[in-house]
mmCIF file with all atom_site columns, C-alpha atoms and ligand atoms in Angstrom:
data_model
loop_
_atom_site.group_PDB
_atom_site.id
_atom_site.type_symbol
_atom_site.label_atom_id
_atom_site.label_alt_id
_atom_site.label_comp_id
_atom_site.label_asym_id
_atom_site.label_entity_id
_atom_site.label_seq_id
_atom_site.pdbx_PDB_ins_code
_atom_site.Cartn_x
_atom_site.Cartn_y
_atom_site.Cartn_z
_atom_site.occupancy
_atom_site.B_iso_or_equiv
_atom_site.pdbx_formal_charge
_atom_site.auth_seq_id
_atom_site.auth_comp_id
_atom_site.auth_asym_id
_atom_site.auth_atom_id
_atom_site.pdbx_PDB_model_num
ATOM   1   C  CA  . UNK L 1 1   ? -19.480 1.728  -42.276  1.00 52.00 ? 1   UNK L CA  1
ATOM   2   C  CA  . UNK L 1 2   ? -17.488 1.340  -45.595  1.00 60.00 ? 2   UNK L CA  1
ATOM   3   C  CA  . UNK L 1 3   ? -19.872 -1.914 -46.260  1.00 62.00 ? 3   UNK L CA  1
ATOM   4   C  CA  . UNK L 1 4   ? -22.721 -0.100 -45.777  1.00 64.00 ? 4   UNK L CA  1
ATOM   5   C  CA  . UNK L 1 5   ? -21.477 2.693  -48.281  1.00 62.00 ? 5   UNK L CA  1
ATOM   6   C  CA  . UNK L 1 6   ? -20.875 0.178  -51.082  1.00 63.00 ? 6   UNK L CA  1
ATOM   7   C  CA  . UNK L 1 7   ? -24.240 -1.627 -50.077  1.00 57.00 ? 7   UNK L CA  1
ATOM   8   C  CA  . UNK L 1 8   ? -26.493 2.327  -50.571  1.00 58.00 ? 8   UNK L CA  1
ATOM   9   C  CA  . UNK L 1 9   ? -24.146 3.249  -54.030  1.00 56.00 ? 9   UNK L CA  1
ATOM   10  C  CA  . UNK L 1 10  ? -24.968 -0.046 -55.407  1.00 56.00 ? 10  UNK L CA  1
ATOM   11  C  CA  . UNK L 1 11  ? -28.539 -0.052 -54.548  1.00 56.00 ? 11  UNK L CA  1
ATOM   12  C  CA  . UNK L 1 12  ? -28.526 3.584  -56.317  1.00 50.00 ? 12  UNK L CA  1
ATOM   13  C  CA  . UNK L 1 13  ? -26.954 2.654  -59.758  1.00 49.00 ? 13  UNK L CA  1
ATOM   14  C  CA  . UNK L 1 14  ? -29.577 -0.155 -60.043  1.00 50.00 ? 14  UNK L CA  1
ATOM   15  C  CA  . UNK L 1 15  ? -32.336 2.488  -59.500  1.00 50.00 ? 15  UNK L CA  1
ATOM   16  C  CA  . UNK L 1 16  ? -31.063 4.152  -62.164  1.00 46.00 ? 16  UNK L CA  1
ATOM   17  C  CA  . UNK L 1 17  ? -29.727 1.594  -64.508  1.00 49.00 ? 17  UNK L CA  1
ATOM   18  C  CA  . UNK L 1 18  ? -33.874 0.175  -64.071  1.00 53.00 ? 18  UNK L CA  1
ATOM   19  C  CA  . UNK L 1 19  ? -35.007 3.844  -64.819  1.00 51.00 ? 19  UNK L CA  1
ATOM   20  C  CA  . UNK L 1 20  ? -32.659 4.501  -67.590  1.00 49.00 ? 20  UNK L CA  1
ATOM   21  C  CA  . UNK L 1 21  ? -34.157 0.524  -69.507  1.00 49.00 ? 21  UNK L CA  1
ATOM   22  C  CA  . UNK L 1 22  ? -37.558 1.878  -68.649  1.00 48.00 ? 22  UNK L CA  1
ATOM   23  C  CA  . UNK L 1 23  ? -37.388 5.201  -70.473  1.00 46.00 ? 23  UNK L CA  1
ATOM   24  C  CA  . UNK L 1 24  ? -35.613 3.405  -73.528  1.00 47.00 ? 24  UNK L CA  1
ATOM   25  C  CA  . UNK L 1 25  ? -38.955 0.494  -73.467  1.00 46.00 ? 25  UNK L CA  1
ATOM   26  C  CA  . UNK L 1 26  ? -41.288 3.215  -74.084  1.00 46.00 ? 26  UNK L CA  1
ATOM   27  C  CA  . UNK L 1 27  ? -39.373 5.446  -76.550  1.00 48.00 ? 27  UNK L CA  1
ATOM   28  C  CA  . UNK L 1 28  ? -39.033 2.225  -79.078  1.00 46.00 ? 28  UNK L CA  1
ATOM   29  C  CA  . UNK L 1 29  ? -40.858 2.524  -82.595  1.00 55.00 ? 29  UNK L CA  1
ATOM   30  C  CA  . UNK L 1 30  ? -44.312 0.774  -82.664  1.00 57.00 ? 30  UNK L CA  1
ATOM   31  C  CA  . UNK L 1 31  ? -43.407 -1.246 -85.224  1.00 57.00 ? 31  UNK L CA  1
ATOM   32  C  CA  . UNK L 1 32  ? -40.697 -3.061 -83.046  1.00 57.00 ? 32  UNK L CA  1
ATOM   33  C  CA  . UNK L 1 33  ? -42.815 -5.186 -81.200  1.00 57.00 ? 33  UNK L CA  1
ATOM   34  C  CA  . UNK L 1 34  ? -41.752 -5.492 -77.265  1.00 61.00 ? 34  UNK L CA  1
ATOM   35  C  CA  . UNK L 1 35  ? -43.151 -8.363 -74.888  1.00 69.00 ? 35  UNK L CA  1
ATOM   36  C  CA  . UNK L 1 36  ? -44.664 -6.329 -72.632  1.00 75.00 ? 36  UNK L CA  1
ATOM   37  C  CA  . UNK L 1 37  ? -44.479 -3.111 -74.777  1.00 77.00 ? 37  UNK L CA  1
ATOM   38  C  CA  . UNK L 1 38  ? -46.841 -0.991 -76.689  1.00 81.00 ? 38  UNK L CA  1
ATOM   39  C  CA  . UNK L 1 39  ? -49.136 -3.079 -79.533  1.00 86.00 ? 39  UNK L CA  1
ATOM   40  C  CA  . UNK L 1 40  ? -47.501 -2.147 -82.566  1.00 93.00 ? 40  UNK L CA  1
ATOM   41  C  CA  . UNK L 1 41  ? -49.247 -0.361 -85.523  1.00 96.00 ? 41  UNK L CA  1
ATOM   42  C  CA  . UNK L 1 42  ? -49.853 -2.466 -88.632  1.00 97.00 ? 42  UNK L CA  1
ATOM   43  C  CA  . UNK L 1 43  ? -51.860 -2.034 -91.486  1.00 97.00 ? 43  UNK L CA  1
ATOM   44  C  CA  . UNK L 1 44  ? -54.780 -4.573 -88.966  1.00 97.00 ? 44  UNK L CA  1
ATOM   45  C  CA  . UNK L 1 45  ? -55.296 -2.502 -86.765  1.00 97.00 ? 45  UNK L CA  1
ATOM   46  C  CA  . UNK L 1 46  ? -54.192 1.237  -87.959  1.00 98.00 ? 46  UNK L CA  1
ATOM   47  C  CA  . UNK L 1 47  ? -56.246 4.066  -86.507  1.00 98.00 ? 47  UNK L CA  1
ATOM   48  C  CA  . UNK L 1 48  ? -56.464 7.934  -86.678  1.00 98.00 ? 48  UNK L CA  1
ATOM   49  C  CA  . UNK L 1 49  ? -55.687 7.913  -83.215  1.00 97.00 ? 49  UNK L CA  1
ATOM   50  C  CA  . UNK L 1 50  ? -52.982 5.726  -82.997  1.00 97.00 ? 50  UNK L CA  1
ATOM   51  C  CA  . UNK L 1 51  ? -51.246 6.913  -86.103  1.00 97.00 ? 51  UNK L CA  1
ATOM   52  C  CA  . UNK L 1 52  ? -52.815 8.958  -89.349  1.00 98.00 ? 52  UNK L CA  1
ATOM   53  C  CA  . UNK L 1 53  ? -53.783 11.639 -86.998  1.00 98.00 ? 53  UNK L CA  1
ATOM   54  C  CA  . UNK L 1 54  ? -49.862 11.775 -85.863  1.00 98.00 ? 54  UNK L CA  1
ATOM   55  C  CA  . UNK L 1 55  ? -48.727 11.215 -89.432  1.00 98.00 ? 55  UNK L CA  1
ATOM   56  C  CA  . UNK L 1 56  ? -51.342 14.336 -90.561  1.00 98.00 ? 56  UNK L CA  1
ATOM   57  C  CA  . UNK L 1 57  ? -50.325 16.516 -88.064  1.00 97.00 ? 57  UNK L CA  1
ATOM   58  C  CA  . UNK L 1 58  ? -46.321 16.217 -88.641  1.00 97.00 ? 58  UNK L CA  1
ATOM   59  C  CA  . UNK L 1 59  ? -46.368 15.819 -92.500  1.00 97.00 ? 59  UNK L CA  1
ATOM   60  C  CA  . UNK L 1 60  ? -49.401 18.186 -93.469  1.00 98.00 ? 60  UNK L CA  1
ATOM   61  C  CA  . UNK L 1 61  ? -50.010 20.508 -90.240  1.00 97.00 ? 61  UNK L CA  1
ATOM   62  C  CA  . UNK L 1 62  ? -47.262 23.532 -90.917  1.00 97.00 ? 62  UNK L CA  1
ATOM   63  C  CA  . UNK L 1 63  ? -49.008 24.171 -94.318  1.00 98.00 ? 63  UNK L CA  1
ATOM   64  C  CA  . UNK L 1 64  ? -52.632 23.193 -93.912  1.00 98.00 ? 64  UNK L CA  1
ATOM   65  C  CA  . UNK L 1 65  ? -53.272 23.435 -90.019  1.00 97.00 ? 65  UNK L CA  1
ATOM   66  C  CA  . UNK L 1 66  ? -54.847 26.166 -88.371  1.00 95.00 ? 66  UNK L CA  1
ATOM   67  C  CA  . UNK L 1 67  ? -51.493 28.906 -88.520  1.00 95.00 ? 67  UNK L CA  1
ATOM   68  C  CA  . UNK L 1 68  ? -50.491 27.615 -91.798  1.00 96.00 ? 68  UNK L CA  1
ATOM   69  C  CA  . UNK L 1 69  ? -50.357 29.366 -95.189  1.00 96.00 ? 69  UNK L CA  1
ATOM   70  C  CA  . UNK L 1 70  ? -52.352 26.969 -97.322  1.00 96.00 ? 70  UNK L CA  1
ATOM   71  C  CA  . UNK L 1 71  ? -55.545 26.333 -95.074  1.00 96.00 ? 71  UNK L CA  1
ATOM   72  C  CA  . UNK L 1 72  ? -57.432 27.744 -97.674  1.00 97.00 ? 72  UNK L CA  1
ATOM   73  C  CA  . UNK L 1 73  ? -56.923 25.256 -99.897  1.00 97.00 ? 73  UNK L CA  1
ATOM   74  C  CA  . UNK L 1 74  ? -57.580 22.825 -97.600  1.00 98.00 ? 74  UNK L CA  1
ATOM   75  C  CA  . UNK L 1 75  ? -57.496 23.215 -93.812  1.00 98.00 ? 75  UNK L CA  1
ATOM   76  C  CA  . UNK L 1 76  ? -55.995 20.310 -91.741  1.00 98.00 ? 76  UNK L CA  1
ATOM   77  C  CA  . UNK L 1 77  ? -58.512 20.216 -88.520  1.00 96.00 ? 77  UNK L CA  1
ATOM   78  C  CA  . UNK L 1 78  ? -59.066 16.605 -87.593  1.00 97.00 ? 78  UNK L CA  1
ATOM   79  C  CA  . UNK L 1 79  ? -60.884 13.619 -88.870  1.00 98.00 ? 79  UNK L CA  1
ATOM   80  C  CA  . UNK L 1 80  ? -63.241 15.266 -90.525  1.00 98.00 ? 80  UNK L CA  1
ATOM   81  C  CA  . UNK L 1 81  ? -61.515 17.510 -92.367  1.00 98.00 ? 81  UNK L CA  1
ATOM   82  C  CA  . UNK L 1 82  ? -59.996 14.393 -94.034  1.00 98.00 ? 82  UNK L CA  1
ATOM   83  C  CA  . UNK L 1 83  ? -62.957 12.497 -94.303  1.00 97.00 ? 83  UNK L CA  1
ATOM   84  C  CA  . UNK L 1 84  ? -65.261 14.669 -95.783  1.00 97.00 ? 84  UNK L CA  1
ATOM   85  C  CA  . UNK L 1 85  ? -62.313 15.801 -98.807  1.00 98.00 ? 85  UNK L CA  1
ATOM   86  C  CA  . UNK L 1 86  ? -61.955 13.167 -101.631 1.00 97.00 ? 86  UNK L CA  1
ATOM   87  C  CA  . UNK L 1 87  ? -58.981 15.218 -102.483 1.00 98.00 ? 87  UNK L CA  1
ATOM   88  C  CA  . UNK L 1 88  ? -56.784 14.334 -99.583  1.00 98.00 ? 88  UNK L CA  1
ATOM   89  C  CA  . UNK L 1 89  ? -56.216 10.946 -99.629  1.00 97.00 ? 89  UNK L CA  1
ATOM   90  C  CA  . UNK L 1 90  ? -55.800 11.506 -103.462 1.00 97.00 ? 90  UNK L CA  1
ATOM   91  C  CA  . UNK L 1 91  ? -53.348 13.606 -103.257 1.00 98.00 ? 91  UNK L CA  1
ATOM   92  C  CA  . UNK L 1 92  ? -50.904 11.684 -101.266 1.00 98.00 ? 92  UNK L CA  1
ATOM   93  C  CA  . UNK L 1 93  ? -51.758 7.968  -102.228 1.00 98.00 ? 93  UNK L CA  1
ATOM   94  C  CA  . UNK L 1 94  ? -52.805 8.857  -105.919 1.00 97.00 ? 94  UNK L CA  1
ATOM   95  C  CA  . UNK L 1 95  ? -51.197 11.585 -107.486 1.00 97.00 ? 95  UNK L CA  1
ATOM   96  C  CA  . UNK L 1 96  ? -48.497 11.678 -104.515 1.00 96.00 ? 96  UNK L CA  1
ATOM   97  C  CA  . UNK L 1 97  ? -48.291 15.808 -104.879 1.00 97.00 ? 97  UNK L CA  1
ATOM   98  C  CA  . UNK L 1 98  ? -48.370 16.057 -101.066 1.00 98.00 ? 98  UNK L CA  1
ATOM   99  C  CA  . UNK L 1 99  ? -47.299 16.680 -98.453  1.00 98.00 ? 99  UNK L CA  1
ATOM   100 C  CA  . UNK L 1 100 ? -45.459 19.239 -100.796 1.00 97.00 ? 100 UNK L CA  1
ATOM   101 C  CA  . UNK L 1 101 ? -41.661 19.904 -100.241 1.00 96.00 ? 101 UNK L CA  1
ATOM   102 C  CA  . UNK L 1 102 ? -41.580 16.234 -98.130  1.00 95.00 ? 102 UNK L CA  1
ATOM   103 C  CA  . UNK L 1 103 ? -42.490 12.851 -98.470  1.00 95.00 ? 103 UNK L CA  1
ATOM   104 C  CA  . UNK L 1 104 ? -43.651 9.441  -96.407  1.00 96.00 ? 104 UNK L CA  1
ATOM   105 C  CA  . UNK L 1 105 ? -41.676 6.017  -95.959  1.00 97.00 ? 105 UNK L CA  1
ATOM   106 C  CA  . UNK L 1 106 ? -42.894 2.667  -97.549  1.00 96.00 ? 106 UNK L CA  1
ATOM   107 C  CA  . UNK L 1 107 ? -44.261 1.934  -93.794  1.00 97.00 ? 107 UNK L CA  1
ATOM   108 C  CA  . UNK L 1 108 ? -46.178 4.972  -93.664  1.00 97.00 ? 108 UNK L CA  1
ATOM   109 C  CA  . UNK L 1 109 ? -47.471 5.415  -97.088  1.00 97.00 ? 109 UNK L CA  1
ATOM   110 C  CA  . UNK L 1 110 ? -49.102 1.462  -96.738  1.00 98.00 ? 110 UNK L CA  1
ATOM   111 C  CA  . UNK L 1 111 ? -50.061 2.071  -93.279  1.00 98.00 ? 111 UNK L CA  1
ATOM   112 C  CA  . UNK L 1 112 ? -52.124 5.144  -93.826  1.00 98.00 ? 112 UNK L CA  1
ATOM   113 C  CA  . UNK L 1 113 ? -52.948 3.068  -97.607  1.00 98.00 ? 113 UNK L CA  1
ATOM   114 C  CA  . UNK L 1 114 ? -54.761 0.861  -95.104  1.00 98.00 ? 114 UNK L CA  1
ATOM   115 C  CA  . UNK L 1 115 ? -56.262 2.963  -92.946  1.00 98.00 ? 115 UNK L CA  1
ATOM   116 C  CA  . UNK L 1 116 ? -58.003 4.347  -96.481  1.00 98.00 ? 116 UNK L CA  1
ATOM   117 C  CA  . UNK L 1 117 ? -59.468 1.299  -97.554  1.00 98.00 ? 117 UNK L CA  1
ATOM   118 C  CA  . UNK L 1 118 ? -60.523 0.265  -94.251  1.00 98.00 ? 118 UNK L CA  1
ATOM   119 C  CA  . UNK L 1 119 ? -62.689 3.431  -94.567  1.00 98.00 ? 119 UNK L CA  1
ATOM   120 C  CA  . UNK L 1 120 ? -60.503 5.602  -92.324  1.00 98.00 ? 120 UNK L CA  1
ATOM   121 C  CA  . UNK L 1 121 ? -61.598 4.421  -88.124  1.00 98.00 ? 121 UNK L CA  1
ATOM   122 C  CA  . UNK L 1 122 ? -61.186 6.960  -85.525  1.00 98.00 ? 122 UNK L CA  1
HETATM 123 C  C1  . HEC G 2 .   ? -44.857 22.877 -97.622  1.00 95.11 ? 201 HEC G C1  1
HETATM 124 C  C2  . HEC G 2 .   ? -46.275 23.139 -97.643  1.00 95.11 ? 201 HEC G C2  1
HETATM 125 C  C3  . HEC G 2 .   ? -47.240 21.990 -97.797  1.00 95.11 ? 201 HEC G C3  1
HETATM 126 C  C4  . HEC G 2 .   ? -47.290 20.814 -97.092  1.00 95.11 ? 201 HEC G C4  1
HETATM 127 C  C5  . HEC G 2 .   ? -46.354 20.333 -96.002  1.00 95.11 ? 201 HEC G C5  1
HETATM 128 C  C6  . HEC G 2 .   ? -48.469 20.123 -97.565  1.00 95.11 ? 201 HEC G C6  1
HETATM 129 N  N1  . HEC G 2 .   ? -49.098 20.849 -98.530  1.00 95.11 ? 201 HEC G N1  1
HETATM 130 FE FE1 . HEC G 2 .   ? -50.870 20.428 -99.426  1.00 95.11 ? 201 HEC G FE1 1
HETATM 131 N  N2  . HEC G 2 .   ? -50.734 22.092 -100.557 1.00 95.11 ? 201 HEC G N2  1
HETATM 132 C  C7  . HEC G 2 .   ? -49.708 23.005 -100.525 1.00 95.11 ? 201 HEC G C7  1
HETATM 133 C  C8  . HEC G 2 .   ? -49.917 24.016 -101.561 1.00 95.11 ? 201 HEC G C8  1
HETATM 134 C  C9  . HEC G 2 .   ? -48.968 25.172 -101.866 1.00 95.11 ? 201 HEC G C9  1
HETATM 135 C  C10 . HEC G 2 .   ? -51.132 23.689 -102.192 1.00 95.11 ? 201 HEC G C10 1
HETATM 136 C  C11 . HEC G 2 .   ? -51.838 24.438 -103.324 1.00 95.11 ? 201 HEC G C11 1
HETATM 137 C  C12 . HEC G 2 .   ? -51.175 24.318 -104.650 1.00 95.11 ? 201 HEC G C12 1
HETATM 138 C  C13 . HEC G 2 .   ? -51.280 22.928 -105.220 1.00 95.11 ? 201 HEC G C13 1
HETATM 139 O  O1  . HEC G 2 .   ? -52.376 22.368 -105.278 1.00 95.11 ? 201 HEC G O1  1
HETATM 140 O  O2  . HEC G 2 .   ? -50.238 22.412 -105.652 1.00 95.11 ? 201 HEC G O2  1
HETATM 141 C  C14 . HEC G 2 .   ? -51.622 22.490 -101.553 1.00 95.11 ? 201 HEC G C14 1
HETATM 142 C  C15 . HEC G 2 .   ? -52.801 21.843 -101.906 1.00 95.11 ? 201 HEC G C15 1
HETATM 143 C  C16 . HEC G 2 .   ? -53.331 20.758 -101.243 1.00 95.11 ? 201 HEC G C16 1
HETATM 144 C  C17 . HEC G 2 .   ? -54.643 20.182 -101.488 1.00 95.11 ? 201 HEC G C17 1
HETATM 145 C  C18 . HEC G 2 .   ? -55.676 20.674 -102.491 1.00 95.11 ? 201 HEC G C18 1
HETATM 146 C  C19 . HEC G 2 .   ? -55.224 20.525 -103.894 1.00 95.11 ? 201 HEC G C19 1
HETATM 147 C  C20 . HEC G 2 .   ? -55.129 19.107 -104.368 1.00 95.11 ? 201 HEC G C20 1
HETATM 148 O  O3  . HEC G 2 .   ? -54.018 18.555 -104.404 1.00 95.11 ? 201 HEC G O3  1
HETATM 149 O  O4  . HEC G 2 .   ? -56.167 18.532 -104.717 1.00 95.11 ? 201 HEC G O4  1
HETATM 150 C  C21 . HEC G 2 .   ? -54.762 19.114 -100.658 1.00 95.11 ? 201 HEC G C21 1
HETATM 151 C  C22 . HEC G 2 .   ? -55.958 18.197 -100.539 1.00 95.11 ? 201 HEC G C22 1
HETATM 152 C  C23 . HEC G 2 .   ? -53.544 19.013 -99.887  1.00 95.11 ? 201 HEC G C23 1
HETATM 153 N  N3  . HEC G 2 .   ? -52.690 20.033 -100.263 1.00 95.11 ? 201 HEC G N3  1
HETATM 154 C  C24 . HEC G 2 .   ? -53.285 18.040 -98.940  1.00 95.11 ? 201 HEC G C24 1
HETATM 155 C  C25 . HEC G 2 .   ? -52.111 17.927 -98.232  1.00 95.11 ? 201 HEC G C25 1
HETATM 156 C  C26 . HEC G 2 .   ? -51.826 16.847 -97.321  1.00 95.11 ? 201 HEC G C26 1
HETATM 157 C  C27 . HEC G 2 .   ? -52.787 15.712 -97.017  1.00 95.11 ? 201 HEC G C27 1
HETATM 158 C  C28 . HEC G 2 .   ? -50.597 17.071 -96.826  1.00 95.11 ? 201 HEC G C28 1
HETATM 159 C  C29 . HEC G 2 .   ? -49.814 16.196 -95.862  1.00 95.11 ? 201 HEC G C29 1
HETATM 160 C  C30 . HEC G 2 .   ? -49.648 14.808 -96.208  1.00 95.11 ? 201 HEC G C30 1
HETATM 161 C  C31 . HEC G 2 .   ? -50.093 18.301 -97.400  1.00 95.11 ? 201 HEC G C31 1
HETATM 162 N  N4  . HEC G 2 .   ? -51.032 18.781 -98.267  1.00 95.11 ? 201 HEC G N4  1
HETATM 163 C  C32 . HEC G 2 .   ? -48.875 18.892 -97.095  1.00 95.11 ? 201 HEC G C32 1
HETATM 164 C  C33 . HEC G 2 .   ? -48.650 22.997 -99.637  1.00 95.11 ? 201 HEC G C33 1
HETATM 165 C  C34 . HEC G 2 .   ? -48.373 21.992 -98.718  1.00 95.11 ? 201 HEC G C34 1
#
C-alpha cells in the first residue's frame, strides 16, 4: 500500500514537472531559437503577421487605433493603413518621432527596418 502511494505521487510530480517545461518552451522569445520550438523572427523572414502587426498594435495602437485620441491623424487599422501612408514608416525609421512618449529596441527597429525594404509581406 505505502509502495503504491510513493509509486501514484511520483508519477504526479512528473506530470507536472513535464507540464510546467512545456508552458516555459512556448513562452520563450522568438529570437531564442529552440530545437523543436517556434521559427524565430529575423530580419529573412519578418512578416506583418508574425511580428510588425504585433509590434504596431502594442507600440502605436493606444494613440492611433480605433479608441485612441490621435486616429485622426493617422488611424492604426491593419496592413493597409500602413501601407498605403508614406508617413508611417517615416516617422519611426526616419525622423524616429514615433511611437511618441516610447520607443523600439535595436531588434525591433531592424526587424520592422526589414520588413520595409522587403516591401512590407502580409
Ligand atoms: C502617446 C501617443 C502616441 C503614440 C503611442 C504614437 N503616436 Fe503617432 N502621433 C501622436 C500625436 C500626438 C501625433 C500628432 C502630432 C505630431 O505629429 O507630432 C501623431 C502623429 C503621427 C503621424 C502623422 C504625423 C507624422 O509624423 O507624419 C503618424 C504617421 C504617426 N503618428 C505614426 C505613429 C506610429 C507608426 C506609431 C507607433 C510606432 C505612433 N504614431 C505612436 C501620438 C502618438
Amino acid at each position: 500500500m505505502k509502495k503504491q502511494n510513493s509509486i501514484f505521487l511520483f508519477a504526479t510530480i512528473t506530470v507536472l514537472l513535464f507540464a510546467c517545461s512545456k508552458k516555459q518552451a512556448a513562452e520563450l522569445k522568438p529570437e531564442t531559437p529552440t530545437p523543436n520550438g517556434p521559427t524565430p523572427v529575423t530580419t529573412a523572414n519578418v512578416t506583418y503577421t508574425n511580428f510588425t502587426g504585433a509590434l504596431f498594435q502594442t507600440k502605436c495602437n493606444s494613440c492611433h487605433g480605433p479608441n485612441g485620441g490621435i486616429k485622426g491623424v493617422w488611424a492604426f487599422n491593419g496592413l493597409a493603413s500602413i501601407k498605403n501612408d508614406a508617413r508611417v514608416a517615416n516617422s519611426v525609421l526616419v525622423t524616429k518621432t514615433m511611437p511618441r512618449g516610447g520607443s523600439l529596441t535595436v531588434s525591433e527597429r531592424e526587424l520592422l527596418q526589414a520588413w520595409v525594404d522587403k516591401g512590407m509581406p502580409e
